[in-house]
């Protein structure tokens, strides 16, 4: 009986927090569209908007997940808000040794199929580049932003979000962008027009193949 009451209490608490969040972030929906230098949509690109003066209550997501599946980091790019904890499960049947030497987060983490590691706190903004000491071709990114207004563009190069009234700086990021990132920033004031378009001037770097070095005969070693 105690478990049932505890479940009901937690459910009500989650509903209350979601209601507060929706109220705090009530405003106008805006769609950001990104295309490359030949007019094609750019998917899987980080978009984030930072308020010049915060007029909202910023709630940090409890947990984000960076998994290892088929000897790849999934998702390949994970944007998170500062002070988010990231869990690194290993959905492969083999060992991974994840590491980063990036200024925003330096760590090493040995991951086994049946061994669950503690979530890691990402408290500094910036790029965290991930690698694996066992599988050299594995490459992933965690991009830490200091704003709750962020996301990834979809297959059409679009990201829709609701923004409270105020002034914002709009930025985008991808490891494939060759443009000067500062030249792609925008200053916007909400309410604003319903959509904003960003066009890259330089061609993007090619996507990395899944297995750059070919099949790894020793991927199962412990």
PDB file of N, CA, C and O in Angstrom, residues 110-139:
ATOM      1  N   UNK A 110      35.308   2.845 -17.990  1.00  0.00           N
ATOM      2  CA  UNK A 110      35.297   1.493 -18.553  1.00  0.00           C
ATOM      3  C   UNK A 110      33.888   0.924 -18.431  1.00  0.00           C
ATOM      4  O   UNK A 110      33.334   0.875 -17.329  1.00  0.00           O
ATOM      5  N   UNK A 111      33.336   0.525 -19.554  1.00  0.00           N
ATOM      6  CA  UNK A 111      31.947   0.080 -19.596  1.00  0.00           C
ATOM      7  C   UNK A 111      31.873  -1.386 -19.990  1.00  0.00           C
ATOM      8  O   UNK A 111      32.409  -1.788 -21.014  1.00  0.00           O
ATOM      9  N   UNK A 112      31.185  -2.156 -19.180  1.00  0.00           N
ATOM     10  CA  UNK A 112      30.934  -3.565 -19.456  1.00  0.00           C
ATOM     11  C   UNK A 112      29.434  -3.776 -19.601  1.00  0.00           C
ATOM     12  O   UNK A 112      28.627  -2.999 -19.088  1.00  0.00           O
ATOM     13  N   UNK A 113      29.069  -4.856 -20.257  1.00  0.00           N
ATOM     14  CA  UNK A 113      27.659  -5.135 -20.547  1.00  0.00           C
ATOM     15  C   UNK A 113      26.814  -5.148 -19.272  1.00  0.00           C
ATOM     16  O   UNK A 113      25.750  -4.555 -19.204  1.00  0.00           O
ATOM     17  N   UNK A 114      27.280  -5.830 -18.240  1.00  0.00           N
ATOM     18  CA  UNK A 114      26.469  -6.013 -17.032  1.00  0.00           C
ATOM     19  C   UNK A 114      26.886  -5.097 -15.887  1.00  0.00           C
ATOM     20  O   UNK A 114      26.405  -5.256 -14.767  1.00  0.00           O
ATOM     21  N   UNK A 115      27.758  -4.138 -16.151  1.00  0.00           N
ATOM     22  CA  UNK A 115      28.209  -3.227 -15.107  1.00  0.00           C
ATOM     23  C   UNK A 115      27.663  -1.829 -15.382  1.00  0.00           C
ATOM     24  O   UNK A 115      27.959  -1.231 -16.412  1.00  0.00           O
ATOM     25  N   UNK A 116      26.836  -1.314 -14.468  1.00  0.00           N
ATOM     26  CA  UNK A 116      26.224  -0.001 -14.629  1.00  0.00           C
ATOM     27  C   UNK A 116      27.088   1.060 -13.946  1.00  0.00           C
ATOM     28  O   UNK A 116      27.378   0.952 -12.756  1.00  0.00           O
ATOM     29  N   UNK A 117      27.494   2.073 -14.693  1.00  0.00           N
ATOM     30  CA  UNK A 117      28.287   3.153 -14.126  1.00  0.00           C
ATOM     31  C   UNK A 117      27.367   4.250 -13.597  1.00  0.00           C
ATOM     32  O   UNK A 117      26.211   4.381 -14.017  1.00  0.00           O
ATOM     33  N   UNK A 118      27.871   5.037 -12.661  1.00  0.00           N
ATOM     34  CA  UNK A 118      27.103   6.158 -12.124  1.00  0.00           C
ATOM     35  C   UNK A 118      27.006   7.264 -13.176  1.00  0.00           C
ATOM     36  O   UNK A 118      27.960   7.490 -13.933  1.00  0.00           O
ATOM     37  N   UNK A 119      25.876   7.973 -13.230  1.00  0.00           N
ATOM     38  CA  UNK A 119      25.762   9.113 -14.150  1.00  0.00           C
ATOM     39  C   UNK A 119      26.816  10.164 -13.834  1.00  0.00           C
ATOM     40  O   UNK A 119      27.222  10.342 -12.676  1.00  0.00           O
ATOM     41  N   UNK A 120      27.269  10.875 -14.859  1.00  0.00           N
ATOM     42  CA  UNK A 120      28.307  11.886 -14.702  1.00  0.00           C
ATOM     43  C   UNK A 120      27.706  13.277 -14.881  1.00  0.00           C
ATOM     44  O   UNK A 120      26.895  13.515 -15.784  1.00  0.00           O
ATOM     45  N   UNK A 121      28.116  14.209 -14.008  1.00  0.00           N
ATOM     46  CA  UNK A 121      27.627  15.581 -14.060  1.00  0.00           C
ATOM     47  C   UNK A 121      28.439  16.381 -15.068  1.00  0.00           C
ATOM     48  O   UNK A 121      29.678  16.368 -15.040  1.00  0.00           O
ATOM     49  N   UNK A 122      27.749  17.110 -15.946  1.00  0.00           N
ATOM     50  CA  UNK A 122      28.398  17.985 -16.915  1.00  0.00           C
ATOM     51  C   UNK A 122      28.091  19.435 -16.508  1.00  0.00           C
ATOM     52  O   UNK A 122      27.030  19.965 -16.820  1.00  0.00           O
ATOM     53  N   UNK A 123      29.055  20.029 -15.789  1.00  0.00           N
ATOM     54  CA  UNK A 123      28.835  21.325 -15.145  1.00  0.00           C
ATOM     55  C   UNK A 123      29.493  22.490 -15.881  1.00  0.00           C
ATOM     56  O   UNK A 123      29.355  23.634 -15.456  1.00  0.00           O
ATOM     57  N   UNK A 124      30.226  22.210 -16.965  1.00  0.00           N
ATOM     58  CA  UNK A 124      30.871  23.273 -17.740  1.00  0.00           C
ATOM     59  C   UNK A 124      30.295  23.293 -19.150  1.00  0.00           C
ATOM     60  O   UNK A 124      30.063  22.242 -19.746  1.00  0.00           O
ATOM     61  N   UNK A 125      30.105  24.503 -19.671  1.00  0.00           N
ATOM     62  CA  UNK A 125      29.604  24.617 -21.039  1.00  0.00           C
ATOM     63  C   UNK A 125      30.721  24.340 -22.044  1.00  0.00           C
ATOM     64  O   UNK A 125      31.903  24.504 -21.742  1.00  0.00           O
ATOM     65  N   UNK A 126      30.320  23.925 -23.229  1.00  0.00           N
ATOM     66  CA  UNK A 126      31.294  23.708 -24.295  1.00  0.00           C
ATOM     67  C   UNK A 126      31.193  22.312 -24.881  1.00  0.00           C
ATOM     68  O   UNK A 126      30.298  21.527 -24.560  1.00  0.00           O
ATOM     69  N   UNK A 127      32.147  22.005 -25.735  1.00  0.00           N
ATOM     70  CA  UNK A 127      32.167  20.744 -26.464  1.00  0.00           C
ATOM     71  C   UNK A 127      32.935  19.675 -25.696  1.00  0.00           C
ATOM     72  O   UNK A 127      34.046  19.911 -25.230  1.00  0.00           O
ATOM     73  N   UNK A 128      32.321  18.505 -25.588  1.00  0.00           N
ATOM     74  CA  UNK A 128      32.982  17.332 -25.009  1.00  0.00           C
ATOM     75  C   UNK A 128      33.055  16.277 -26.105  1.00  0.00           C
ATOM     76  O   UNK A 128      32.040  15.732 -26.533  1.00  0.00           O
ATOM     77  N   UNK A 129      34.265  15.995 -26.566  1.00  0.00           N
ATOM     78  CA  UNK A 129      34.468  15.015 -27.639  1.00  0.00           C
ATOM     79  C   UNK A 129      34.782  13.668 -27.024  1.00  0.00           C
ATOM     80  O   UNK A 129      35.682  13.546 -26.183  1.00  0.00           O
ATOM     81  N   UNK A 130      34.046  12.645 -27.454  1.00  0.00           N
ATOM     82  CA  UNK A 130      34.166  11.316 -26.872  1.00  0.00           C
ATOM     83  C   UNK A 130      34.896  10.360 -27.811  1.00  0.00           C
ATOM     84  O   UNK A 130      34.710  10.410 -29.026  1.00  0.00           O
ATOM     85  N   UNK A 131      35.711   9.497 -27.225  1.00  0.00           N
ATOM     86  CA  UNK A 131      36.367   8.440 -27.973  1.00  0.00           C
ATOM     87  C   UNK A 131      36.316   7.145 -27.180  1.00  0.00           C
ATOM     88  O   UNK A 131      35.828   7.112 -26.045  1.00  0.00           O
ATOM     89  N   UNK A 132      36.811   6.069 -27.779  1.00  0.00           N
ATOM     90  CA  UNK A 132      36.864   4.769 -27.104  1.00  0.00           C
ATOM     91  C   UNK A 132      38.264   4.192 -27.298  1.00  0.00           C
ATOM     92  O   UNK A 132      38.738   4.065 -28.432  1.00  0.00           O
ATOM     93  N   UNK A 133      38.901   3.827 -26.193  1.00  0.00           N
ATOM     94  CA  UNK A 133      40.252   3.277 -26.266  1.00  0.00           C
ATOM     95  C   UNK A 133      40.284   1.891 -26.884  1.00  0.00           C
ATOM     96  O   UNK A 133      41.329   1.437 -27.349  1.00  0.00           O
ATOM     97  N   UNK A 134      39.146   1.194 -26.899  1.00  0.00           N
ATOM     98  CA  UNK A 134      39.097  -0.147 -27.469  1.00  0.00           C
ATOM     99  C   UNK A 134      38.806  -0.096 -28.963  1.00  0.00           C
ATOM    100  O   UNK A 134      39.357  -0.872 -29.743  1.00  0.00           O
ATOM    101  N   UNK A 135      37.929   0.839 -29.359  1.00  0.00           N
ATOM    102  CA  UNK A 135      37.509   0.944 -30.756  1.00  0.00           C
ATOM    103  C   UNK A 135      37.827   2.357 -31.242  1.00  0.00           C
ATOM    104  O   UNK A 135      37.089   3.304 -30.966  1.00  0.00           O
ATOM    105  N   UNK A 136      38.925   2.468 -31.988  1.00  0.00           N
ATOM    106  CA  UNK A 136      39.453   3.781 -32.347  1.00  0.00           C
ATOM    107  C   UNK A 136      38.509   4.596 -33.221  1.00  0.00           C
ATOM    108  O   UNK A 136      38.586   5.826 -33.237  1.00  0.00           O
ATOM    109  N   UNK A 137      37.639   3.934 -33.972  1.00  0.00           N
ATOM    110  CA  UNK A 137      36.775   4.662 -34.890  1.00  0.00           C
ATOM    111  C   UNK A 137      35.573   5.310 -34.201  1.00  0.00           C
ATOM    112  O   UNK A 137      34.891   6.133 -34.789  1.00  0.00           O
ATOM    113  N   UNK A 138      35.292   4.921 -32.964  1.00  0.00           N
ATOM    114  CA  UNK A 138      34.123   5.475 -32.274  1.00  0.00           C
ATOM    115  C   UNK A 138      34.351   6.935 -31.928  1.00  0.00           C
ATOM    116  O   UNK A 138      35.363   7.295 -31.327  1.00  0.00           O
ATOM    117  N   UNK A 139      33.409   7.787 -32.301  1.00  0.00           N
ATOM    118  CA  UNK A 139      33.510   9.224 -32.058  1.00  0.00           C
ATOM    119  C   UNK A 139      32.124   9.761 -31.763  1.00  0.00           C
ATOM    120  O   UNK A 139      31.168   9.497 -32.501  1.00  0.00           O
TER     121      UNK A 139
END
